[in-house]
mmCIF file of C-alpha atoms in Angstrom:
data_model
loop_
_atom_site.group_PDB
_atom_site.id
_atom_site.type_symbol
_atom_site.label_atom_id
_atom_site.label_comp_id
_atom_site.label_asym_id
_atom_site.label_seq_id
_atom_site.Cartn_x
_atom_site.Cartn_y
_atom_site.Cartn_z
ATOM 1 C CA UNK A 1 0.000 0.000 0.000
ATOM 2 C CA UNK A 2 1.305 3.107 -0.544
ATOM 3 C CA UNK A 3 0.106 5.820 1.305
ATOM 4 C CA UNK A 4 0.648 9.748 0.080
ATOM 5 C CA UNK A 5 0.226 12.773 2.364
ATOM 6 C CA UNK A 6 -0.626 16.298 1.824
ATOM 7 C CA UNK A 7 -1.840 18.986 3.805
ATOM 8 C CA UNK A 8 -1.231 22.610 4.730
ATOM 9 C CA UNK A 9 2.073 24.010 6.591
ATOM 10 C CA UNK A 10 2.194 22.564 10.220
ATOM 11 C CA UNK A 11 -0.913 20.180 10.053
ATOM 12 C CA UNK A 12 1.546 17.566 11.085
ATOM 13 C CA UNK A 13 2.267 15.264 7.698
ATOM 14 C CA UNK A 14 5.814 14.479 9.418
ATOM 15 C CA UNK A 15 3.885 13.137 12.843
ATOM 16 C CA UNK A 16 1.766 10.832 10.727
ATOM 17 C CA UNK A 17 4.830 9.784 8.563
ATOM 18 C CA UNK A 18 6.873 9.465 11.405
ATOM 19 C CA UNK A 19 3.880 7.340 12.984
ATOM 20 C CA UNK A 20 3.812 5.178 9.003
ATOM 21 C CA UNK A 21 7.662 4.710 9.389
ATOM 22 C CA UNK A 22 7.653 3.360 12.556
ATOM 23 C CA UNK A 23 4.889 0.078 10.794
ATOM 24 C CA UNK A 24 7.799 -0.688 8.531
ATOM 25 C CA UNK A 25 6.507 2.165 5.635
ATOM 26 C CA UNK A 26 9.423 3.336 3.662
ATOM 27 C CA UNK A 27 9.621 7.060 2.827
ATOM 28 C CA UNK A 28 9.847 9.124 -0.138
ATOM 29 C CA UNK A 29 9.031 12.558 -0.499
ATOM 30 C CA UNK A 30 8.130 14.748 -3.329
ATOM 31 C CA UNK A 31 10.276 17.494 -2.238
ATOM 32 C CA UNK A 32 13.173 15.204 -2.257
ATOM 33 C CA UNK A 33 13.223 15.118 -5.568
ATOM 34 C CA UNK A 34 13.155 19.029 -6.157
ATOM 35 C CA UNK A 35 15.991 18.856 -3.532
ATOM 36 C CA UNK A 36 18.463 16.707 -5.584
ATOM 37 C CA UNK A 37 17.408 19.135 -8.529
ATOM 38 C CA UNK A 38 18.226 21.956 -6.434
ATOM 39 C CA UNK A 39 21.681 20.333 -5.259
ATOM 40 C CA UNK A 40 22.973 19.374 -8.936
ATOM 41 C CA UNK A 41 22.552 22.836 -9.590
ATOM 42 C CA UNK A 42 25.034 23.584 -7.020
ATOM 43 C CA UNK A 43 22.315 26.112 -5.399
ATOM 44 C CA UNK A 44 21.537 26.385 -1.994
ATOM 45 C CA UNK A 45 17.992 24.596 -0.640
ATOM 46 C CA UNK A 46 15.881 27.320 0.505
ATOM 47 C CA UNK A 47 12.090 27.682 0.830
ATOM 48 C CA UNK A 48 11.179 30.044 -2.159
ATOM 49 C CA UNK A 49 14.722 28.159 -4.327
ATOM 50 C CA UNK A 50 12.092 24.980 -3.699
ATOM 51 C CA UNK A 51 9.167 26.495 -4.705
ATOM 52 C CA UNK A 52 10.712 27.949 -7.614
ATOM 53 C CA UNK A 53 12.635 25.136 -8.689
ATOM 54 C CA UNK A 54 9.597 22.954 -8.348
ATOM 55 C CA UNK A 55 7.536 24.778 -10.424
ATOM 56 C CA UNK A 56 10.229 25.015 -12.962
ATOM 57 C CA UNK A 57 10.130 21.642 -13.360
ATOM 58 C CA UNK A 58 6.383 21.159 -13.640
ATOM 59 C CA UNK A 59 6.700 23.444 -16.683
ATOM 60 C CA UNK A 60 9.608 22.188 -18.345
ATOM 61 C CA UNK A 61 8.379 18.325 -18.038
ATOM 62 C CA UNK A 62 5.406 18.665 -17.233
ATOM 63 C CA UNK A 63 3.064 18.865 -13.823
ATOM 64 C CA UNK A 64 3.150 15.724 -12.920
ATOM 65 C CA UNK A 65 6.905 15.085 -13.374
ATOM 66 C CA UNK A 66 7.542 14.600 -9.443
ATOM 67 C CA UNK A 67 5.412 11.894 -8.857
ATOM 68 C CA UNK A 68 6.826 10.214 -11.482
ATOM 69 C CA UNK A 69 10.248 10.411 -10.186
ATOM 70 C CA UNK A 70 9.386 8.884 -7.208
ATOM 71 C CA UNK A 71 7.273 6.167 -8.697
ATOM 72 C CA UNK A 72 10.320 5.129 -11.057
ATOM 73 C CA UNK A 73 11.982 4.186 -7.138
ATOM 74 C CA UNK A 74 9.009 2.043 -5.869
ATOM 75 C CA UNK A 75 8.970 -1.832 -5.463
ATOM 76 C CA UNK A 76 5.533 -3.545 -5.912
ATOM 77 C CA UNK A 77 5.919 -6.023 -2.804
ATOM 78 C CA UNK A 78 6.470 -2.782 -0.316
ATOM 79 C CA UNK A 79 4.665 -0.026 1.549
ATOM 80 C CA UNK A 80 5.692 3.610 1.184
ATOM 81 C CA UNK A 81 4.751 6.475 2.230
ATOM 82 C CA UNK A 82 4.961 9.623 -0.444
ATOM 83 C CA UNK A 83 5.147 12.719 1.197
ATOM 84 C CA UNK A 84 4.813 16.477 0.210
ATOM 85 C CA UNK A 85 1.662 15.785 -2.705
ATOM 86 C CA UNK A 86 0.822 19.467 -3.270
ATOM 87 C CA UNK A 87 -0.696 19.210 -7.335
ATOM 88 C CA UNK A 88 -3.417 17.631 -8.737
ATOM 89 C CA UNK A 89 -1.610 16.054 -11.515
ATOM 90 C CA UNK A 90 0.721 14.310 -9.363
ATOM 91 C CA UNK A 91 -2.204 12.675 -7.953
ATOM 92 C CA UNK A 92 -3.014 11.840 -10.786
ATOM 93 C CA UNK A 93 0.223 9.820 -11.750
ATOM 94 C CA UNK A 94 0.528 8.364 -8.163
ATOM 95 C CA UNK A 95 -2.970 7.056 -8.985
ATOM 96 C CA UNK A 96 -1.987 4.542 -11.863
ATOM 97 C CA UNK A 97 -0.638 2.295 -9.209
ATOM 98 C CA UNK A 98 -3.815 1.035 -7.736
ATOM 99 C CA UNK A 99 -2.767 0.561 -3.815
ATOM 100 C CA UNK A 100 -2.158 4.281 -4.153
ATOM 101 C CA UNK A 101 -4.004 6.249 -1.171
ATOM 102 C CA UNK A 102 -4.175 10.059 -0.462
ATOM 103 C CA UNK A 103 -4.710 10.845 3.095
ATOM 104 C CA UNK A 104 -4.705 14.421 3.850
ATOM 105 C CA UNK A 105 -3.799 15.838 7.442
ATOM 106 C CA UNK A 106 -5.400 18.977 8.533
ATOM 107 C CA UNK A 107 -5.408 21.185 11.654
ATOM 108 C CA UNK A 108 -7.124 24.596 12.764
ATOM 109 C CA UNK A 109 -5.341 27.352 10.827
ATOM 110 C CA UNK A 110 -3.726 29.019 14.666
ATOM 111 C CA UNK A 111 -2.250 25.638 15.714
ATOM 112 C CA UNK A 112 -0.359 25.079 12.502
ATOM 113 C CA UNK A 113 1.028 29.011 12.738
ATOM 114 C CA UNK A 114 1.786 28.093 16.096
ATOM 115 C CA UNK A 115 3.709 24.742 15.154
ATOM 116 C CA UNK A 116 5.749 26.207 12.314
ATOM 117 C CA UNK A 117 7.123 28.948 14.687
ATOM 118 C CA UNK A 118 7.731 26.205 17.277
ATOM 119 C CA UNK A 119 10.007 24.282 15.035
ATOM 120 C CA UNK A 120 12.062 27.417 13.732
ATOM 121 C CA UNK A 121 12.714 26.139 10.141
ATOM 122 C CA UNK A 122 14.994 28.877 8.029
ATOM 123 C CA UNK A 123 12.194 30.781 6.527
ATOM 124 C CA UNK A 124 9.476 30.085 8.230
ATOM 125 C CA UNK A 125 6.682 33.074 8.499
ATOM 126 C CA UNK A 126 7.068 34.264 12.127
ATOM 127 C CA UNK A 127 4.236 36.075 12.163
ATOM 128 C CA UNK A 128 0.398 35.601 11.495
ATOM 129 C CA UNK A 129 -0.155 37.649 8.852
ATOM 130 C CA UNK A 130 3.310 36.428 6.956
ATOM 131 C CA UNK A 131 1.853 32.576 7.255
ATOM 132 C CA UNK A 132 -1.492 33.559 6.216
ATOM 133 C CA UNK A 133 0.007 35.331 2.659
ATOM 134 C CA UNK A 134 1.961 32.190 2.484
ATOM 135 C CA UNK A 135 -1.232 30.010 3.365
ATOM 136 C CA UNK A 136 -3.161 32.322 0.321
ATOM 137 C CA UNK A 137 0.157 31.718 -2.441
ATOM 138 C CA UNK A 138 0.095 27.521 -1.950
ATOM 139 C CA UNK A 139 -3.794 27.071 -1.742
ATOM 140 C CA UNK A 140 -3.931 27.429 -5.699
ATOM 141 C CA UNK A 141 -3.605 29.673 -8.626
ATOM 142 C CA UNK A 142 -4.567 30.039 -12.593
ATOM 143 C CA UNK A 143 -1.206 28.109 -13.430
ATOM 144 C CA UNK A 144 -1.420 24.342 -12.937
ATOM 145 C CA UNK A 145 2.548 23.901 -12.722
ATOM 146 C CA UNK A 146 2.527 25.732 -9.033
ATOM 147 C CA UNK A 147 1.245 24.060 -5.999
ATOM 148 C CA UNK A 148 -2.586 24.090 -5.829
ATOM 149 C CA UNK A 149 -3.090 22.762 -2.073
ATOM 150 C CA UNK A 150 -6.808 23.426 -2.077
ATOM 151 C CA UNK A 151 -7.993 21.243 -4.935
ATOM 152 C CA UNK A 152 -4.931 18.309 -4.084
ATOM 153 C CA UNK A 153 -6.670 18.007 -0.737
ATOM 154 C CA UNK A 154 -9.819 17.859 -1.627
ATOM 155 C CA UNK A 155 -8.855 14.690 -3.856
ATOM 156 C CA UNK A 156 -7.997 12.563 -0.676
ATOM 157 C CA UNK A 157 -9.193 9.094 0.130
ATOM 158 C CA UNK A 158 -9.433 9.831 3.502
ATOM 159 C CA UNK A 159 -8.999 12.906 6.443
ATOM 160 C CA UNK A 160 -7.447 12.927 9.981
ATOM 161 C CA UNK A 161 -7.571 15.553 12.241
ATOM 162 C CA UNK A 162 -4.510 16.783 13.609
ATOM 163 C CA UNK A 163 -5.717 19.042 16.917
ATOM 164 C CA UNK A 164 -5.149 16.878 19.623
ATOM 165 C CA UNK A 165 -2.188 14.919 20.575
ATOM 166 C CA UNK A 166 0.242 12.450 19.094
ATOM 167 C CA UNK A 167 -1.571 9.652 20.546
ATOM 168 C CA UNK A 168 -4.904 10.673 18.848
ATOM 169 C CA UNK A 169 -3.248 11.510 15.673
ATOM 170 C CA UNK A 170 -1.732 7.624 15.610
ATOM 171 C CA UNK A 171 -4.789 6.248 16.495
ATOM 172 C CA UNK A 172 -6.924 8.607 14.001
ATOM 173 C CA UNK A 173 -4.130 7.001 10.961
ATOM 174 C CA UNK A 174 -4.190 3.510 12.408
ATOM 175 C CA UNK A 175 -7.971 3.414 11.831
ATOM 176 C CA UNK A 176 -7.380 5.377 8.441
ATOM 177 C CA UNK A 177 -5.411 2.219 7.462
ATOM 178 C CA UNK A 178 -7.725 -0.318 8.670
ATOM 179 C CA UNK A 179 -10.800 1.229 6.399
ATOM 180 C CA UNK A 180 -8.242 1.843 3.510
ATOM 181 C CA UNK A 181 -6.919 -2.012 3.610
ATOM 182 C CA UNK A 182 -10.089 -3.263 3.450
ATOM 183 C CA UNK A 183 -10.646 -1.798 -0.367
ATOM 184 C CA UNK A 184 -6.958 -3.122 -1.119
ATOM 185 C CA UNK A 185 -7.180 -4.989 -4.558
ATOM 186 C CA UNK A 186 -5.415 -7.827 -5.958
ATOM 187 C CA UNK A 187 -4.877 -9.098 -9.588
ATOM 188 C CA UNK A 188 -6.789 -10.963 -10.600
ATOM 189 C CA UNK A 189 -6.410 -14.744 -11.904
ATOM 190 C CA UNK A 190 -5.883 -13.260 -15.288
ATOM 191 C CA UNK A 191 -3.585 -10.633 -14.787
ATOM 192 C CA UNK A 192 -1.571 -12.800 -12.248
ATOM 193 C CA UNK A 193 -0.825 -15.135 -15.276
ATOM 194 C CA UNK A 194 0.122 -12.412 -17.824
ATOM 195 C CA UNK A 195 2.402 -11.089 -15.493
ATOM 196 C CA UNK A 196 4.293 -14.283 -15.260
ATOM 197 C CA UNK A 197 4.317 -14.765 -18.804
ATOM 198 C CA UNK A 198 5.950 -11.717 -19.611
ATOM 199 C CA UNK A 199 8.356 -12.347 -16.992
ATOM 200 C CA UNK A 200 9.067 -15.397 -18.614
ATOM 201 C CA UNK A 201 9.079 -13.440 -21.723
ATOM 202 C CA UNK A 202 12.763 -11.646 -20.607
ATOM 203 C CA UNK A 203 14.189 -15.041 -20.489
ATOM 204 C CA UNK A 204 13.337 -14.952 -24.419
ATOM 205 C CA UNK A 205 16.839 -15.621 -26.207
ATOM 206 C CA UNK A 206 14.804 -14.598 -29.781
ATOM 207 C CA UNK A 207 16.476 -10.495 -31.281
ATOM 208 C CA UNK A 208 13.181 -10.196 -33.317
ATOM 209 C CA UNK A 209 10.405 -10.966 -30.394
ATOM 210 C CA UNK A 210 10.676 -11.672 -27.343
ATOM 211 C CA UNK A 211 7.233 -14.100 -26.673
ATOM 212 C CA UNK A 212 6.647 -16.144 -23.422
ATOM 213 C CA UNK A 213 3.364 -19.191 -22.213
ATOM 214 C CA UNK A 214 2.337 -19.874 -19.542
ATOM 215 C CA UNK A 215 0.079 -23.253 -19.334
ATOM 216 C CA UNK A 216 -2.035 -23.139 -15.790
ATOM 217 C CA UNK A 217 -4.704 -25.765 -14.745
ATOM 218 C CA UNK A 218 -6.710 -25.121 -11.198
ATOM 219 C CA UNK A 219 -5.303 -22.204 -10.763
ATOM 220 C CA UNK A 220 -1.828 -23.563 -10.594
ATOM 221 C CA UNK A 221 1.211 -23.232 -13.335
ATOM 222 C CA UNK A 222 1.793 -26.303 -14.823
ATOM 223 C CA UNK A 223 4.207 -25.548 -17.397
ATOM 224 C CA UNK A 224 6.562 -22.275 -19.222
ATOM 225 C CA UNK A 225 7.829 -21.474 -22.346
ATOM 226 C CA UNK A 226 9.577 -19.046 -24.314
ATOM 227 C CA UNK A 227 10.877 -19.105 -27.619
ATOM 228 C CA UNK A 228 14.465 -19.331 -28.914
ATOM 229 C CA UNK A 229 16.252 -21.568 -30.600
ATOM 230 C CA UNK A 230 16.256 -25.130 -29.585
ATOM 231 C CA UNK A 231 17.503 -27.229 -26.801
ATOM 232 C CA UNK A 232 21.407 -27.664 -27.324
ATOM 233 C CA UNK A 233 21.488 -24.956 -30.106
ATOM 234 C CA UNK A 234 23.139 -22.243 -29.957
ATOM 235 C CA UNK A 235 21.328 -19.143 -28.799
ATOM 236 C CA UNK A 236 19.622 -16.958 -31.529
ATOM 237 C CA UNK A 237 20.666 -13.744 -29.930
ATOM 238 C CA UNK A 238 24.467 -15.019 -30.146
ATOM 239 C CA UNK A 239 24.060 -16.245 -34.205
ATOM 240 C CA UNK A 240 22.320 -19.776 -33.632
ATOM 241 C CA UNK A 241 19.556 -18.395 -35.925
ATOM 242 C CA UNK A 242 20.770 -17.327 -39.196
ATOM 243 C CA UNK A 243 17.106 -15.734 -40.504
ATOM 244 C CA UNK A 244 17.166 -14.218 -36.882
ATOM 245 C CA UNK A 245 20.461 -12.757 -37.511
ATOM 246 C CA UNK A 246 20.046 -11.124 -41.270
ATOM 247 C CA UNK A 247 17.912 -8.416 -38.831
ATOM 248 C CA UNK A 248 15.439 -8.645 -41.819
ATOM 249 C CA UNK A 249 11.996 -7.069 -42.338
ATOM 250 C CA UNK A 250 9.371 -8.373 -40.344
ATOM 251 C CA UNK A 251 7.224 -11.236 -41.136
ATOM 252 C CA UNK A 252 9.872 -12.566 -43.817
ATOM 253 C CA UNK A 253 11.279 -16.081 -44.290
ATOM 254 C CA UNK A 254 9.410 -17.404 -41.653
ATOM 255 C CA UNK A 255 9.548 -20.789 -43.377
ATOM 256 C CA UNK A 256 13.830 -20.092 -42.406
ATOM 257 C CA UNK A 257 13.846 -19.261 -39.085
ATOM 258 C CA UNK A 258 15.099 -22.207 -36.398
ATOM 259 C CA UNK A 259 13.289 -20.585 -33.173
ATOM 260 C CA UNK A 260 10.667 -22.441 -31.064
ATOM 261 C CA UNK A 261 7.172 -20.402 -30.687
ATOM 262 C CA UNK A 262 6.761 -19.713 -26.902
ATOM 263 C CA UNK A 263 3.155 -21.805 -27.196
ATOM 264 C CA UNK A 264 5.390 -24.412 -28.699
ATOM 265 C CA UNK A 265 7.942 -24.917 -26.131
ATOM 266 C CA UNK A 266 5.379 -24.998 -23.411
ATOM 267 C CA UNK A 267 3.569 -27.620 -24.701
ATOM 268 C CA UNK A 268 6.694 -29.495 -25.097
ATOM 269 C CA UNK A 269 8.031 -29.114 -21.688
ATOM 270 C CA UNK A 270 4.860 -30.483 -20.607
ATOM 271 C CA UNK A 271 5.372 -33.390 -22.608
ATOM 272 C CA UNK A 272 9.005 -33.826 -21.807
ATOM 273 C CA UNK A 273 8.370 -34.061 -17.984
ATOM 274 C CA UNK A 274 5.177 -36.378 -18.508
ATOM 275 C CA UNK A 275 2.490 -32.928 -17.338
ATOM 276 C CA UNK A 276 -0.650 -33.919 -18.950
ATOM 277 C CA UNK A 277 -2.544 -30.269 -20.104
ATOM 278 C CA UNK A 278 -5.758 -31.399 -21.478
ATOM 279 C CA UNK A 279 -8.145 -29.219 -20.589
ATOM 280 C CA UNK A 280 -5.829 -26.415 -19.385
ATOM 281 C CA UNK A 281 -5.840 -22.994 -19.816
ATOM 282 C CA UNK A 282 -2.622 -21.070 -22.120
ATOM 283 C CA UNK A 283 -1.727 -17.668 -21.174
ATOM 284 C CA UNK A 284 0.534 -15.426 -24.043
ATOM 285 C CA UNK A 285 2.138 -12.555 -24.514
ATOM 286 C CA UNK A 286 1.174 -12.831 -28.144
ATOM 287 C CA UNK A 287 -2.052 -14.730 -29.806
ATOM 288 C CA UNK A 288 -0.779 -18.024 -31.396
ATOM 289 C CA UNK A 289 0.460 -18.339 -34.929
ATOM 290 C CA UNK A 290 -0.756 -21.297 -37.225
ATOM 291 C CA UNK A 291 1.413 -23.688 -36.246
ATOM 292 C CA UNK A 292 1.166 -23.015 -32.389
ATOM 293 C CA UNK A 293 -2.807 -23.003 -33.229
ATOM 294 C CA UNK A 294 -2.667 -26.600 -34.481
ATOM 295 C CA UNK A 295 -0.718 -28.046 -31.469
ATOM 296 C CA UNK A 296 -2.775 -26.180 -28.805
ATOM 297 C CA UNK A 297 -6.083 -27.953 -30.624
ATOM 298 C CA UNK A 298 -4.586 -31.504 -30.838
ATOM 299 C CA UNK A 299 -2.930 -31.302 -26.856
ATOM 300 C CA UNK A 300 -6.812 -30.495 -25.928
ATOM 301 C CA UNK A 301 -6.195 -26.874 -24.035
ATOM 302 C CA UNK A 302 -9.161 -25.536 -23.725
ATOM 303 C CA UNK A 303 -8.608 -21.567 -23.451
ATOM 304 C CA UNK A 304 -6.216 -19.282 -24.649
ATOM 305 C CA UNK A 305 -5.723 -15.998 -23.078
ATOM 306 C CA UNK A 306 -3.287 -13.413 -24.698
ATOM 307 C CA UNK A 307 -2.144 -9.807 -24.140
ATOM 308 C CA UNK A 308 -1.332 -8.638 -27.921
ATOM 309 C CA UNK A 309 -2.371 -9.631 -31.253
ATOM 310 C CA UNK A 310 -0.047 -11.514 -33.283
ATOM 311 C CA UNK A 311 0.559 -9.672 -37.111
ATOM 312 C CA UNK A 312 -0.802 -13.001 -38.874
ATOM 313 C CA UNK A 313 -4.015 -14.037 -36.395
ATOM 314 C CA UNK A 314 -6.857 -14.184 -38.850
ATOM 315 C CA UNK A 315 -6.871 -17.806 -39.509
ATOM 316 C CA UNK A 316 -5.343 -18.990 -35.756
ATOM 317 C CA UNK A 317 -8.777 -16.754 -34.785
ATOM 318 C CA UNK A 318 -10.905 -18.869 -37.036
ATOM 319 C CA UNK A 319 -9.406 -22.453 -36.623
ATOM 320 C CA UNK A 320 -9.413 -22.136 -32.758
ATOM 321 C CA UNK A 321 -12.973 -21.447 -32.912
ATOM 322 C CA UNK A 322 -13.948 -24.148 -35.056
ATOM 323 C CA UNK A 323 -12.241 -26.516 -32.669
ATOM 324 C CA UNK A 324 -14.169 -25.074 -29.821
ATOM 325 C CA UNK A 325 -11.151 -23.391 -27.826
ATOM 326 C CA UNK A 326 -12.380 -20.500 -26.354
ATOM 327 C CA UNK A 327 -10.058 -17.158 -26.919
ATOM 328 C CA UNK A 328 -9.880 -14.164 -25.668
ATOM 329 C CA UNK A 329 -7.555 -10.734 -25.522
ATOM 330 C CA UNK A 330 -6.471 -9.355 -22.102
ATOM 331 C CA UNK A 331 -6.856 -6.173 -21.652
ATOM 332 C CA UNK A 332 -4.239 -4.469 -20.571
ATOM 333 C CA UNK A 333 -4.425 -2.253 -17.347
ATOM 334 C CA UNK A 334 -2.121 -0.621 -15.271
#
C-alpha cells in the first residue's frame, strides 16, 4: 500500500509519517526530488529556491513530473509512504498504481502558525499575517505547474484531524489504514498469469520478439515457455539463428527461421516431464500463430488468453474457434 500525504504548513504530515515509518513504511518525499534538482545545480535549498525550482520543473516536463520520479523508485511487494503531494496532476500519476491512497492531514489554521514557529525552520513566516500570505500563495492559482493545495486536498481518500495529541493523531491514521486495507485490490487470476508470462518473456533468447506461455490448470502453473532456438542450439541472440540474424523485415522467411514459438515450447516441456494439459488454460504474450494453433487444438487446451495480437491471427482466430477453444484478448491495465 502506498500511502501519500498532503496537507497545509504545520498540520503535522511528518507526525503521521513518522507514525507510518515506525509500521515498517518506507519514505519518499516529493520534495526530495526538487531537492536533488536543487543540489545538482550547485544552489543552496531554501524555501522560495524549492518552490521555484519545483515549479520550474512542472513546466519544463510537465506537472506531474515529481510523482513520477518517485514512482520510477518504488517496489511492488512494499509499503511507502509519499510525502509532500501538493498538485493535482501528481495525484493523478501516483494514482496509476492502484494501492495508491491520499490521506490528507489537517489542523485549525492558529495551531499550525503556532507549530511552524515552534520548530524554527529557516524561513518560516514568524508572524500571522506572513503565514497567512503564504497560506493564500500555496492554496492554488490560474497556473497548474505551481502548488494548488486546495484542490490536491480535496482529492484525498481519507482525512485525519490533527488538533489533539500524538496519541490521537496515531490512532486517528491507524484506523485510516484499517478502512483503507479493506478496499486493497489484488490481480486478478488473469492478470496474475500475464504477469508471469511476460516475466518469462525476458528469459526470451529470440532479437526479433521476445514471446513467453504460460500453461495453468486449477489455478496452478503447470508448465513455461519461451521461444528461442532449440535445446542444445546455440542461442539466436548469439548467431544460432541465421534468418534471426540477417535483422530482416518483419514477417519474412518465416519458413527459415530455427526458433521455437513460446506456445510451442510450453507444450513441449509439458510433454518432456510427462504434465498432462488437457483441458488447461494457455496464457501469451502474443495470440498463437498457425502452427502453435494446431498443437494447442490436438494437446486439448481448452482456453487461450493473450495480451497482444499476433501480425498473422486471422486464420489462428478462425481455426481455434472451429475446434471449440475459447479465446480471448487481455486487456491491458495498469
Amino acid at each position: 500500500m502506498i500511502i501519500g500525504l498532503t496537507g497545509k504548513n504545520g498540520s503535522g504530515k511528518g507526525m503521521a509519517s513518522d507514525f507510518l515509518k515506525s509500521m515498517g513504511y518506507h519514505y519518499h518525499s516529493l520534495s526530495d526530488a526538487v531537492r536533488e534538482e536543487i543540489t545538482t545545480r550547485g544552489q543552496k535549498i531554501t524555501r522560495d529556491i524549492l518552490i521555484t525550482t519545483a515549479n520550474e520543473l512542472r513546466a519544463n516536463f510537465g506537472p506531474s513530473i515529481l510523482a513520477e520520479r518517485v514512482l520510477a523508485k518504488l517496489d511492488p511487494e512494499k509499503n511507502y509512504i509519499i510525502d509532500s503531494i501538493r498538485n493535482p496532476f501528481e495525484v493523478e500519476a501516483l494514482r496509476r498504481r492502484r494501492d495508491f491512497y491520499l490521506l490528507m492531514v489537517d489542523a485549525e489554521t492558529k495551531l499550525r502558525f503556532e507549530r511552524l514557529k515552534a520548530r524554527a525552520r529557516e524561513n518560516d513566516p514568524q508572524d500571522y499575517d506572513a503565514f497567512l500570505k503564504l497560506e493564500a500563495a500555496e492554496a492554488g492559482s490560474n497556473n497548474p505547474n505551481t502548488q494548488q493545495l486546495n484542490r490536491t486536498c480535496d482529492m484525498a481518500d481519507a482525512k485525519v484531524e490533527n488538533n489533539g495529541t500524538l496519541e490521537e493523531l496515531n490512532d486517528e491514521v491507524r484506523q485510516v489504514l484499517r478502512a483503507l486495507s479493506a478496499n486493497l485490490t489484488r490481480p486478478s487470476w488473469d492478470e496474475y498469469f500475464m504477469q508471469i508470462a511476460m516475466v518469462a518473456a525476458l528469459r526470451s533468447n529470440c532479437i526479433k520478439r521476445k514471446v513467453a506461455a504460460v500453461i495453468v490448470r486449477d489455478h496452478r502453473v503447470i508448465s513455461t515457455g519461451y521461444n528461442g532456438t532449440p535445446r542444445g542450439i546455440k542461442n539466436c541472440n548469439e548467431g544460432g539463428c541465421p534468418r534471426c540474424h540477417t535483422f530482416g523485415k518483419s514477417g519474412e522467411h518465416l519458413d527459415e527461421c530455427l526458433c521455437a514459438h513460446a506456445e510451442e515450447n510450453a507444450i513441449a516441456q509439458a510433454a518432456y516431464h510427462g504434465v498432462r494439459i488437457s483441458g488447461a488454460t494457455l496464457y501469451s504474450t502474443y495470440s498463437p500463430c498457425l502452427r502453435c494453433t494446431k498443437l494447442i487444438i490436438n494437446s486439448g487446451i481448452e482456453e487461450v488468453i493473450y495480451s497482444q495480437a499476433y501480425p498473422m491471427e486471422k486464420i489462428p482466430m478462425q481455426l481455434l474457434g472451429q475446434a471449440g477453444v475459447k479465446v480471448r484478448q487481455l486487456e491491458n491495465k495498469q
